[in-house]
Amino acid sequence: MFARLGQLVVHHPWKVIGLWLLIIVGVAAAAPQLTSTTDQSDFLPSHYESIQALDMQQKAFPQSAAPSALIVFERADGARLSEEDSASVASIGAKLTDANIKDVTGLQAIAPSENRLIQVIAVQLTKVTSASDTTQSDAVKALRDALKTDVQSTDLKAGITGQAAQMLDQTESSNKGMAIIGAATIVLILVLLLVIFRSPVIALLPIVTIGAVSSLVTGLIATVAKAFDLKVDSSVSAILLVVLFGVGTDYILFLMFRYRERLRAGEDPKTAMVSAVTRVGEAITSAAAAVIIAFMALTLSTLGMFRALGPALAIAVAVALLAGLTLIPAVISLLGTKVFWPSKAWQTEPRGARFAALGAALGRRPAAFAVVSGGVLVALGIVAVGFNPTFDLSSGSTSDASESVVYNKELLKGMPAGATQPSDVLLRSTGGALTSDQLTAYRAALSTVPGVGQVAQPQLSADKATADFQVTLTSAPESDAALETVRSPLRDAAHAAAPAGTTAAVGGMTAVFVDFQDAMNHDYAIVFPVAAILIMIVLGLLLRSLVAPWYLMASVFLGFAATLGAAVLVFQHMQGQSGLIFTLPVIMYLFVVALGTDYNILMVARLREEARVGNDPKQAAALALRHTGPTVAAAGLILAGTFASMMLAGNNVLSQMGFAISVGIGIAAFVMAMFFTPALTALLGHRAWWPGHGDEKSGGSSEPSESGAALYDTPRGDRALTAPGGGWSNTGERR
């Protein structure tokens, strides 16, 4: 199949390129705009209590909402607020009201805090109607501009925080981060490909081709999201960028290394490209299938953010695969050997013996390599036991210097930590209006809950059948303490104290995070095993073995544990952070498991080819490392580097993701695929391919395979990797 595909593409390159251009233009023109949301409640199913509380609140109070933003005032010298200062706050509030700022529907000055260190004006804004609605963000910008002018003539300083301000700062931080990530990714790919191939043409090839298909990917994702009503998280854009360029460049590298290898074996450029597609096609397709399966397994998630993320990334990988097997070969078949210009290094295999020496050492002592590389994975994996998830998305998604983060901290000088996002306890009567005695008793019960700072007077619906008790927690709304308060004592008290004939539900952002944790635990038990089983099936079909998939997946999960352990070690132990972002294990699982399998497939597929030439298991492992090691190293370095660029975005969420994924890919490429997997395969020998005969010499033919051709081109100065009596000598002659 891949031979026919290679011949079709190479012999009709202009038709292939033209078809790609038509598809790209057509999809880009017809697709809807891709929008994203930062509202975490959008991602939970309706059966969770936090969503039921939100639905109850919206039905009972359609015109009412918690303040969208908070203007926080304090004295510039840090002293207590005087009566004159409070009068200035009231005056500023009046000026802002008179300014009639668009989409600001109300401003209400609240009394100074008990210690008189801060005072707040609560701001009501027009409700957001869609993920692309910028009315609140525009209003916050206008408020900030007006506030700077009004505060100048006073002894006060002020800033705006709260949900709308945090979303504005998150968006601006995300846009800045995307620009940094995009620039860093492109520069990194250019530099590394220049170093590897010494050709500006090859360096520009993935930038141009992947850049061209990126609009196709975005259009397909937007179309699928609209068709299936998927909620796309705001972080998808950053992940999508690095996945598309990273994975796409990997597939181009796999192809280019084989193309260069076939040229060195003496084939003409077109024949060499057909051979490259033929020989690498199955491995690339199987690797991409494993990645796509891992991503698509997320459709089983209960969380909307992952149900959207999975198909989005699967589409990106599928398009990258198709481009790698059709568009790239078509372009290269037109360029021929000019693709390597001005370098002539492609004509002869370099005399560098690093991977030859590593391969020879692994072939001699596979047990030592397995123990050392496995020991590294286990040691880091033990540290993963200390993983603690955190839900601090507001500050974690923006710079610490952003106004919403700074004044959120200032607010805590005089308000309970939960004041920025209070919880809501909804009490609804099924038999008529709630009585004042019921409301008083219920409020008193909520006030006695440990971890509750204060309970406001209830807000009653028009029919007085529903009451909304705003509960301010003593801990920050995203903290572990706040989540524990809502999960058990507050919800238990809210349900137990509800009068007969009423129902109660606890909502608010903290309650959403509590339900997120429950949903994540469910997903860990469903998504991970399903993806693992499906990936093992792909491995079994590729390798025609029931044994190899087990130890390959075991090595990948060891790599996952080691990656999580490395992240815990750096962020929790070294930097002293309270925890890692709660979505990190799933994100890591996707990339470490899927891409770790990617590199394992590439290495084991080559190892099988070497065995089929007639090499024994240890020799085959040595030769596989010698010839595939440079490919895996280059691909792993580029992919890890592209994800590492996320650490430059300036916020903790992307920094943790970038670090964890880049380290995970590094472990997958440089520990698992390069040493652990081939060492285990060498130790297992023929048993690794049971019940098939994937390692047996095919047909007894003496014609060299691509591995034989590669060895045939091995310079005379290189050390022979085979023992007397089998394989190929350093002169290229059959022993």
XYZ file of C-alpha atoms in Angstrom:
735
model
C 0.000 0.000 0.000
C 2.691 2.487 0.971
C 4.742 1.542 -2.094
C 1.798 2.384 -4.339
C 1.178 5.615 -2.410
C 4.828 6.610 -2.787
C 4.796 5.935 -6.531
C 1.549 7.864 -6.997
C 2.825 10.924 -5.127
C 6.310 10.955 -6.640
C 5.069 10.553 -10.215
C 2.273 13.162 -9.884
C 3.700 15.791 -7.531
C 1.981 18.840 -9.030
C -1.441 17.182 -8.859
C -0.855 16.303 -5.192
C 0.263 19.842 -4.324
C -2.662 21.342 -6.260
C -5.155 19.099 -4.467
C -3.732 20.151 -1.092
C -4.061 23.838 -2.008
C -7.682 23.383 -3.113
C -8.574 21.600 0.129
C -6.803 24.199 2.301
C -8.514 27.144 0.585
C -11.913 25.433 0.533
C -11.934 24.460 4.200
C -10.519 27.807 5.358
C -13.205 29.674 3.422
C -16.136 27.527 4.554
C -15.215 26.828 8.180
C -16.694 28.844 11.065
C -14.468 30.808 13.428
C -12.807 28.759 16.169
C -13.799 30.206 19.551
C -12.789 29.167 23.036
C -14.075 29.616 26.561
C -12.446 30.116 29.953
C -15.626 29.429 31.962
C -14.884 26.126 33.685
C -18.579 25.441 34.355
C -19.053 25.063 30.585
C -17.146 21.789 30.720
C -19.132 19.864 33.368
C -22.177 17.662 32.662
C -25.532 18.760 34.048
C -25.800 16.024 36.709
C -23.115 17.623 38.889
C -24.400 19.643 41.842
C -22.494 22.823 40.939
C -24.188 22.906 37.535
C -27.603 22.184 39.073
C -27.043 25.100 41.475
C -26.099 27.367 38.566
C -29.226 26.334 36.660
C -31.360 26.956 39.759
C -29.769 30.386 40.217
C -30.270 31.438 36.606
C -33.942 30.433 36.609
C -34.716 32.136 39.929
C -32.639 35.276 39.365
C -32.480 35.873 35.590
C -31.537 39.542 35.984
C -29.210 39.121 38.935
C -25.591 38.085 39.074
C -22.570 38.318 41.291
C -20.320 41.316 40.611
C -18.380 40.796 37.398
C -15.486 42.910 38.662
C -14.227 44.492 41.869
C -12.483 47.866 42.104
C -10.147 47.613 45.076
C -9.021 50.816 46.846
C -6.312 51.301 49.453
C -4.164 54.162 50.658
C -0.951 54.642 48.702
C 1.001 54.767 51.979
C -0.598 51.561 53.280
C -2.304 53.291 56.236
C -5.918 52.796 57.305
C -8.607 54.462 55.239
C -9.950 57.667 56.758
C -13.467 59.060 56.392
C -12.099 61.434 53.735
C -10.685 58.465 51.862
C -14.052 56.695 51.944
C -15.662 59.881 50.677
C -13.141 59.897 47.813
C -14.064 56.291 46.990
C -17.761 57.260 46.870
C -16.928 60.259 44.684
C -14.906 58.140 42.265
C -17.789 55.670 42.087
C -20.150 58.498 41.210
C -17.793 59.794 38.502
C -17.497 56.348 36.966
C -21.289 56.011 37.012
C -21.725 59.416 35.349
C -19.194 58.423 32.673
C -21.770 55.943 31.318
C -19.097 53.458 30.308
C -20.505 51.022 27.782
C -21.702 47.700 29.242
C -21.205 48.856 32.866
C -24.694 48.320 34.285
C -24.048 49.230 37.926
C -21.436 50.299 40.482
C -21.979 49.941 44.225
C -19.539 51.142 46.875
C -19.210 48.718 49.791
C -18.247 49.812 53.302
C -14.529 49.612 54.156
C -13.215 46.364 55.583
C -13.231 45.983 59.364
C -9.535 46.827 59.575
C -10.122 49.737 57.122
C -7.198 48.694 54.926
C -9.249 48.288 51.751
C -12.575 49.356 50.276
C -14.349 47.893 47.268
C -16.730 49.043 44.553
C -18.678 46.116 43.098
C -19.173 46.373 39.341
C -22.026 44.807 37.396
C -21.419 44.280 33.672
C -23.514 43.143 30.729
C -23.687 39.358 30.674
C -21.451 37.543 28.211
C -23.489 35.704 25.573
C -20.791 33.621 23.903
C -17.140 32.648 24.132
C -16.223 35.284 21.546
C -18.138 38.066 23.349
C -15.652 40.769 24.448
C -18.132 43.197 26.026
C -16.933 42.607 29.599
C -13.265 42.772 28.640
C -13.814 46.030 26.744
C -15.703 47.456 29.715
C -12.883 46.546 32.132
C -10.354 48.238 29.833
C -12.447 51.414 29.775
C -12.918 51.297 33.562
C -9.169 50.936 34.121
C -8.446 53.955 31.904
C -11.028 56.097 33.690
C -9.928 54.885 37.133
C -6.316 55.966 36.580
C -7.448 59.540 35.957
C -9.904 59.668 38.879
C -7.419 58.320 41.449
C -4.569 60.696 40.565
C -5.857 63.595 42.696
C -6.339 61.458 45.842
C -4.156 59.659 48.387
C -5.484 56.348 47.116
C -4.318 53.700 44.715
C -6.733 51.319 43.025
C -6.981 48.424 40.596
C -9.604 46.109 39.156
C -9.821 42.387 39.858
C -12.650 39.856 39.855
C -13.786 37.406 37.192
C -14.058 39.794 34.221
C -10.695 41.424 34.954
C -9.052 38.028 35.390
C -10.435 36.827 32.051
C -9.156 39.974 30.337
C -5.678 39.494 31.809
C -5.748 35.783 30.958
C -6.618 36.586 27.340
C -3.885 39.199 27.037
C -1.389 36.855 28.704
C -2.472 34.038 26.396
C -2.076 36.192 23.271
C 1.371 37.300 24.400
C 2.274 33.726 25.263
C 1.059 32.473 21.866
C 3.283 34.989 20.087
C 6.287 33.920 22.174
C 5.537 30.212 21.720
C 5.055 30.601 17.976
C 8.280 32.540 17.506
C 10.288 30.221 19.769
C 8.923 27.114 18.043
C 9.774 28.342 14.561
C 13.248 29.553 15.556
C 13.972 26.270 17.336
C 12.906 24.145 14.362
C 14.946 26.291 11.983
C 18.082 26.158 14.111
C 17.948 22.442 14.884
C 17.225 21.422 11.297
C 20.039 23.653 10.090
C 22.395 21.946 12.534
C 21.205 18.446 11.574
C 21.019 18.800 7.780
C 23.035 22.004 7.169
C 20.454 23.035 4.598
C 18.164 26.096 4.735
C 15.786 24.355 2.338
C 15.101 21.467 4.738
C 14.985 23.896 7.667
C 12.248 25.926 5.958
C 10.358 22.892 4.649
C 8.316 22.138 7.829
C 7.752 25.835 8.549
C 6.268 26.463 5.109
C 4.297 23.236 4.686
C 2.970 22.960 8.239
C 2.212 26.681 8.275
C 0.191 26.158 5.085
C -1.855 23.279 6.514
C -2.417 24.980 9.894
C -5.393 26.920 8.514
C -6.835 23.614 7.303
C -6.440 22.126 10.780
C -8.052 25.136 12.472
C -10.930 25.076 10.013
C -11.570 21.356 10.519
C -11.472 21.737 14.318
C -13.885 24.681 14.201
C -16.251 22.713 11.960
C -16.207 19.669 14.247
C -16.613 21.819 17.379
C -19.668 23.524 15.902
C -21.187 20.310 14.568
C -20.908 18.487 17.906
C -21.269 21.530 20.199
C -17.851 21.004 21.761
C -16.529 23.565 24.259
C -12.941 24.375 23.344
C -10.717 25.441 26.228
C -8.649 28.608 25.760
C -5.391 26.654 26.261
C -6.061 24.483 23.170
C -4.583 27.072 20.784
C -1.165 26.990 22.454
C -1.124 23.180 22.655
C -2.386 22.874 19.079
C 0.418 25.067 17.757
C 3.211 23.017 19.286
C 1.520 19.692 18.470
C 1.115 20.576 14.811
C 4.641 21.896 14.338
C 6.283 19.394 16.684
C 4.600 16.225 15.437
C 4.612 17.434 11.825
C 8.351 18.105 11.988
C 8.885 14.673 13.558
C 7.177 12.930 10.655
C 9.169 14.986 8.157
C 12.354 14.008 9.993
C 11.454 10.300 9.902
C 10.936 10.593 6.144
C 14.047 12.697 5.466
C 16.383 10.373 7.355
C 15.124 7.396 5.333
C 15.288 9.404 2.088
C 18.906 10.328 2.778
C 19.677 6.730 3.701
C 18.312 5.434 0.396
C 20.265 8.070 -1.559
C 23.441 6.925 0.181
C 22.539 3.374 -0.842
C 22.804 4.487 -4.476
C 19.164 5.007 -5.480
C 18.131 7.917 -7.704
C 16.115 10.694 -5.995
C 12.635 9.594 -7.134
C 13.267 5.927 -6.374
C 14.759 6.924 -3.016
C 11.609 8.866 -2.086
C 9.350 5.963 -3.102
C 11.538 3.654 -1.002
C 11.414 6.079 1.948
C 7.612 6.261 1.880
C 7.410 2.486 1.463
C 9.728 1.684 4.362
C 8.779 4.399 6.820
C 5.080 4.636 5.947
C 3.909 1.761 8.124
C 5.900 2.938 11.158
C 4.727 6.561 10.808
C 1.114 5.536 10.250
C 1.160 3.155 13.221
C 2.769 5.817 15.395
C 0.198 8.403 14.307
C -2.599 5.889 14.888
C -1.389 5.382 18.465
C -1.349 9.149 19.028
C -4.781 9.642 17.453
C -6.255 6.794 19.506
C -4.858 8.276 22.712
C -6.347 11.658 21.830
C -9.713 10.273 20.704
C -10.015 8.273 23.929
C -10.708 11.628 25.555
C -14.150 11.618 23.961
C -15.027 9.174 26.771
C -14.274 11.908 29.319
C -17.079 13.404 31.372
C -15.427 16.828 31.013
C -16.301 18.898 27.976
C -12.837 20.454 27.825
C -11.220 17.067 27.214
C -13.966 15.863 24.885
C -13.099 18.876 22.690
C -9.339 18.678 23.187
C -9.100 15.046 22.060
C -10.667 15.427 18.587
C -8.873 18.760 18.049
C -5.439 17.247 18.591
C -6.381 14.059 16.725
C -7.284 16.169 13.688
C -3.931 17.976 13.916
C -1.992 14.692 14.008
C -4.036 13.149 11.183
C -3.414 16.142 8.924
C 0.294 16.129 9.859
C 0.441 12.413 8.933
C -1.262 12.928 5.571
C 1.032 15.856 4.805
C 4.071 13.804 5.791
C 3.124 10.934 3.460
C 1.849 12.963 0.474
C 2.585 16.708 0.455
C 6.174 16.474 1.709
C 7.175 13.636 -0.681
C 5.586 15.570 -3.559
C 7.591 18.701 -2.761
C 10.831 16.777 -2.255
C 10.352 14.788 -5.470
C 10.338 18.119 -7.318
C 13.432 19.372 -5.525
C 15.399 16.119 -5.643
C 18.809 16.361 -4.020
C 18.555 20.182 -4.128
C 16.609 19.838 -0.893
C 19.980 19.336 0.833
C 21.566 22.460 -0.755
C 24.235 23.670 -0.166
C 25.419 20.713 1.945
C 27.044 17.708 0.305
C 26.990 15.659 3.510
C 24.005 13.629 2.267
C 26.256 11.863 -0.264
C 28.303 9.947 2.301
C 27.497 8.578 5.710
C 29.403 10.529 8.387
C 32.188 8.794 10.269
C 30.779 9.889 13.637
C 30.607 6.768 15.755
C 28.558 7.966 18.764
C 25.458 5.931 18.019
C 27.569 3.084 16.650
C 29.436 2.943 19.944
C 26.222 3.203 21.970
C 24.652 0.463 19.878
C 27.674 -1.789 20.272
C 27.696 -1.245 24.042
C 23.966 -1.992 24.298
C 24.395 -5.110 22.175
C 27.130 -6.391 24.494
C 25.400 -5.540 27.798
C 21.627 -5.178 27.283
C 20.893 -6.162 30.897
C 23.003 -3.291 32.250
C 21.276 -0.796 29.946
C 17.838 -2.119 30.955
C 18.626 -1.881 34.682
C 20.144 1.618 34.547
C 17.506 3.178 32.280
C 14.694 1.395 34.124
C 16.168 2.496 37.457
C 16.061 6.144 36.380
C 12.381 5.794 35.442
C 11.467 4.059 38.707
C 13.374 6.567 40.861
C 11.568 9.539 39.321
C 8.278 7.639 39.362
C 8.464 7.258 43.149
C 8.507 11.055 43.516
C 5.181 11.215 41.625
C 3.427 9.876 44.736
C 3.626 13.424 46.153
C 1.529 14.908 43.324
C -1.049 17.429 44.555
C -3.523 18.972 42.070
C -4.238 22.702 42.263
C -7.130 24.635 40.758
C -5.585 28.106 40.830
C -6.383 28.862 37.199
C -6.899 32.612 37.611
C -3.428 33.539 38.847
C -1.757 30.575 37.202
C -2.927 31.642 33.731
C -1.589 35.178 34.003
C 1.578 36.947 34.993
C 2.027 37.712 38.696
C 2.422 41.348 37.664
C -1.017 41.587 36.013
C -3.462 43.970 37.670
C -6.091 41.344 38.511
C -3.518 39.178 40.314
C -1.913 42.103 42.167
C -5.206 43.527 43.445
C -6.639 40.119 44.208
C -3.779 39.815 46.721
C -4.396 43.359 47.982
C -8.063 42.506 48.514
C -7.052 39.809 50.977
C -5.644 42.468 53.322
C -9.150 43.260 54.462
C -11.498 40.602 53.132
C -11.780 36.851 53.631
C -9.784 34.935 51.070
C -12.976 33.736 49.379
C -14.340 37.235 48.763
C -13.273 37.308 45.112
C -15.471 34.350 44.185
C -18.008 33.556 46.927
C -19.871 30.271 46.915
C -23.642 30.185 46.494
C -26.027 27.987 48.440
C -29.403 27.782 46.712
C -32.472 26.782 48.732
C -35.658 26.106 46.779
C -39.096 25.344 48.184
C -41.390 22.988 46.319
C -44.444 24.049 48.321
C -44.574 27.841 48.089
C -42.729 30.795 49.599
C -39.947 30.329 52.118
C -40.669 31.754 55.568
C -38.415 34.189 57.415
C -37.929 31.641 60.214
C -36.739 29.052 57.712
C -34.307 31.525 56.152
C -32.931 32.658 59.524
C -32.414 29.128 60.798
C -30.832 28.017 57.530
C -28.429 30.970 57.454
C -27.423 30.245 61.056
C -26.698 26.609 60.170
C -24.475 27.628 57.279
C -22.611 30.160 59.440
C -21.460 27.447 61.853
C -19.712 25.398 59.141
C -15.919 25.282 59.652
C -14.151 27.185 56.890
C -17.054 29.592 56.298
C -16.126 33.233 56.925
C -19.508 34.888 56.552
C -22.964 34.226 55.120
C -24.775 37.169 53.554
C -28.482 37.868 53.953
C -30.315 35.704 51.427
C -31.510 37.085 48.138
C -35.070 35.985 47.375
C -36.552 35.269 43.961
C -39.659 37.094 42.782
C -41.940 34.275 43.992
C -39.931 33.965 47.250
C -39.630 30.233 46.645
C -35.852 30.321 46.034
C -33.174 31.882 48.229
C -29.535 32.496 47.319
C -27.152 32.550 50.306
C -23.785 34.010 49.299
C -21.127 32.241 51.365
C -17.625 33.696 51.722
C -15.030 31.095 52.633
C -12.018 31.757 54.836
C -9.704 30.241 52.227
C -8.976 31.261 48.641
C -11.682 29.774 46.376
C -9.225 27.596 44.428
C -7.259 26.374 47.457
C -7.249 22.817 48.804
C -8.811 24.060 52.047
C -11.704 25.740 50.221
C -12.349 22.644 48.108
C -12.407 20.483 51.225
C -14.825 22.891 52.929
C -17.280 22.749 50.026
C -16.877 19.020 49.341
C -17.838 17.843 52.781
C -18.894 20.195 55.616
C -20.648 22.888 53.546
C -22.544 20.542 51.247
C -23.390 18.212 54.130
C -24.704 21.101 56.228
C -26.595 22.637 53.302
C -28.405 19.370 52.616
C -28.987 18.406 56.241
C -30.308 21.811 57.323
C -32.701 22.200 54.395
C -36.281 22.396 55.795
C -38.831 19.795 54.811
C -40.214 20.407 51.360
C -37.070 22.146 50.109
C -33.992 21.183 48.103
C -30.531 22.687 48.415
C -27.540 22.873 46.098
C -24.097 24.372 46.586
C -22.658 26.240 43.594
C -19.966 28.737 42.730
C -16.481 28.280 41.300
C -15.154 26.299 44.271
C -18.028 23.836 43.899
C -17.216 23.575 40.185
C -13.641 22.637 41.066
C -14.858 20.019 43.547
C -16.969 18.433 40.829
C -14.022 18.693 38.444
C -11.974 16.543 40.804
C -14.689 13.897 40.913
C -14.973 13.947 37.124
C -11.195 13.663 36.727
C -11.072 10.625 39.003
C -13.765 9.040 36.846
C -11.795 9.822 33.709
C -8.594 8.333 35.123
C -10.466 5.045 35.602
C -12.035 5.055 32.110
C -9.941 7.000 29.610
C -6.487 5.746 30.561
C -7.239 1.995 30.373
C -9.269 2.297 27.156
C -6.502 4.245 25.413
C -3.867 1.790 26.642
C -5.813 -1.210 25.328
C -6.377 0.405 21.925
C -2.716 1.413 21.609
C -1.682 -2.137 22.494
C -3.905 -3.423 19.696
C -2.136 -1.088 17.252
C 1.227 -2.336 18.495
C 0.109 -5.942 18.230
C -1.050 -5.463 14.627
C 2.145 -3.657 13.650
C 4.544 -6.092 15.307
C 2.424 -9.255 14.885
C 3.172 -10.041 18.511
C 1.285 -10.508 21.769
C 4.367 -10.063 23.959
C 5.992 -6.866 22.676
C 2.940 -4.619 23.250
C 2.940 -5.475 26.971
C 6.478 -4.461 27.758
C 6.326 -1.502 25.369
C 3.261 -0.109 27.184
C 4.831 -0.917 30.553
C 7.867 1.165 29.585
C 5.614 3.997 28.436
C 3.718 4.058 31.740
C 7.022 4.026 33.601
C 7.913 7.058 31.504
C 4.623 8.707 32.465
C 5.284 8.166 36.167
C 8.854 9.437 35.789
C 7.613 12.573 34.016
C 5.053 13.336 36.707
C 7.737 12.723 39.330
C 10.088 15.182 37.605
C 7.348 17.851 37.552
C 6.557 17.261 41.243
C 10.257 17.455 42.084
C 10.781 20.777 40.284
C 7.554 22.673 41.006
C 6.433 21.318 44.385
C 9.733 20.471 46.073
C 12.239 22.865 44.517
C 10.003 25.870 43.828
C 7.719 25.289 46.819
C 4.439 25.548 44.896
C 1.361 24.048 46.537
C 0.707 21.726 43.626
C 0.524 21.168 39.889
C -2.329 22.267 37.659
C -5.097 19.676 37.940
C -5.258 18.886 34.208
C -1.545 18.105 33.998
C -1.754 14.292 34.430
C -4.216 13.997 31.537
C -2.191 16.334 29.310
C 0.989 14.428 30.208
C -0.725 11.120 29.607
C -1.712 12.229 26.124
C 1.724 13.307 25.047
C 3.999 11.012 27.029
C 1.975 7.853 26.398
C 1.097 8.658 22.796
C 4.414 10.135 21.711
C 6.411 7.731 23.856
C 4.728 4.953 21.933
C 5.620 6.880 18.760
C 9.352 6.580 19.386
C 9.064 3.006 20.650
C 7.317 2.032 17.429
C 10.025 3.633 15.322
C 12.807 1.889 17.243
C 11.186 -1.555 17.452
C 10.104 -1.475 13.797
C 13.727 -0.871 12.817
C 14.907 -3.530 15.259
C 12.591 -6.013 13.571
C 14.007 -5.079 10.172
C 17.522 -5.701 11.422
C 16.465 -9.099 12.781
C 14.958 -10.015 9.420
C 18.316 -9.436 7.738
C 19.683 -12.291 9.813
C 21.139 -10.559 12.898
C 20.677 -12.159 16.297
C 18.636 -10.197 18.932
C 21.610 -8.363 20.457
C 23.056 -7.480 17.077
C 19.643 -6.312 15.870
C 19.275 -4.041 18.920
C 22.755 -2.620 18.364
C 22.081 -1.914 14.693
C 18.630 -0.441 15.405
C 20.159 2.005 17.867
C 22.950 2.852 15.436
C 20.631 3.675 12.544
C 17.445 4.872 14.278
C 19.110 6.530 17.261
C 19.947 9.727 15.320
C 16.365 9.950 14.030
C 14.825 9.467 17.473
C 17.324 11.877 19.039
C 16.673 14.587 16.458
C 12.903 14.129 16.547
C 12.820 14.029 20.350
C 15.009 17.107 20.640
C 12.840 19.131 18.262
C 9.530 18.001 19.769
C 10.722 18.493 23.357
C 12.089 21.887 22.396
C 8.820 23.027 20.848
C 6.911 22.119 24.009
C 9.610 23.684 26.178
C 8.861 26.971 24.403
C 5.583 27.048 26.364
C 7.668 27.841 29.444
C 8.402 31.258 27.916
C 4.717 32.251 27.916
C 4.972 33.922 31.330
C 2.284 32.052 33.253
C 2.440 29.077 35.548
C -0.106 26.893 33.759
C 1.745 26.865 30.434
C 5.106 26.682 32.236
C 4.092 23.488 34.029
C 2.640 22.011 30.843
C 5.705 22.934 28.793
C 8.138 21.559 31.363
C 6.278 18.306 31.973
C 5.634 17.506 28.308
C 9.155 18.403 27.160
C 10.710 16.328 29.957
C 8.308 13.483 29.159
C 9.242 13.525 25.488
C 12.916 13.672 26.440
C 12.470 10.619 28.664
C 10.486 8.841 25.933
C 13.144 9.489 23.292
C 16.427 9.370 25.194
C 15.663 6.793 27.898
C 12.773 4.575 26.827
C 13.051 4.301 23.038
C 16.826 4.586 22.809
C 17.880 2.294 25.661
C 15.142 0.658 27.745
C 13.029 -0.767 24.908
C 15.821 -2.150 22.685
C 17.604 -3.567 25.750
C 14.463 -5.426 26.860
C 13.850 -6.644 23.316
C 17.428 -7.915 23.100
C 17.054 -9.746 26.412
C 13.745 -11.356 25.419
C 15.068 -12.341 22.011
C 12.756 -14.412 19.831
C 10.179 -14.544 22.663
C 9.447 -10.829 22.145
C 7.739 -11.687 18.831
C 5.560 -14.567 20.072
C 3.356 -16.033 18.634
C 4.428 -14.594 15.267
C 7.777 -14.771 13.574
C 8.318 -11.056 13.023
C 12.044 -11.330 13.640
C 12.689 -14.209 11.267
C 14.668 -13.649 8.108
C 12.168 -13.145 5.309
C 12.256 -15.741 2.537
C 15.905 -16.520 3.018
C 16.764 -13.848 0.480
C 20.299 -12.597 0.495
C 19.242 -9.241 -0.928
C 19.999 -6.617 1.696
C 17.148 -4.750 3.273
C 17.393 -1.022 3.966
C 19.420 -1.914 7.038
C 21.754 -3.916 4.879
C 22.037 -1.035 2.442
C 22.715 1.332 5.280
C 25.452 -0.916 6.592
C 26.819 -1.309 3.104
C 27.452 2.426 3.109
C 29.116 2.352 6.500
C 32.557 3.964 6.176
C 35.509 1.601 6.447
C 36.705 3.453 9.501
C 33.569 2.571 11.499
C 33.699 -0.259 13.934
C 31.887 -3.385 12.789
C 28.778 -4.010 14.842
C 28.337 -7.661 14.048
C 30.100 -10.723 15.261
C 31.907 -13.065 12.890
C 29.644 -15.413 11.045
C 26.674 -13.167 10.403
C 25.522 -9.755 9.220
C 27.558 -7.268 7.261
C 31.189 -6.352 7.609
C 32.569 -2.857 7.742
C 33.471 -3.222 4.069
C 29.879 -3.897 3.131
C 30.535 -7.481 2.086
C 28.326 -10.283 3.272
C 30.122 -12.434 5.876
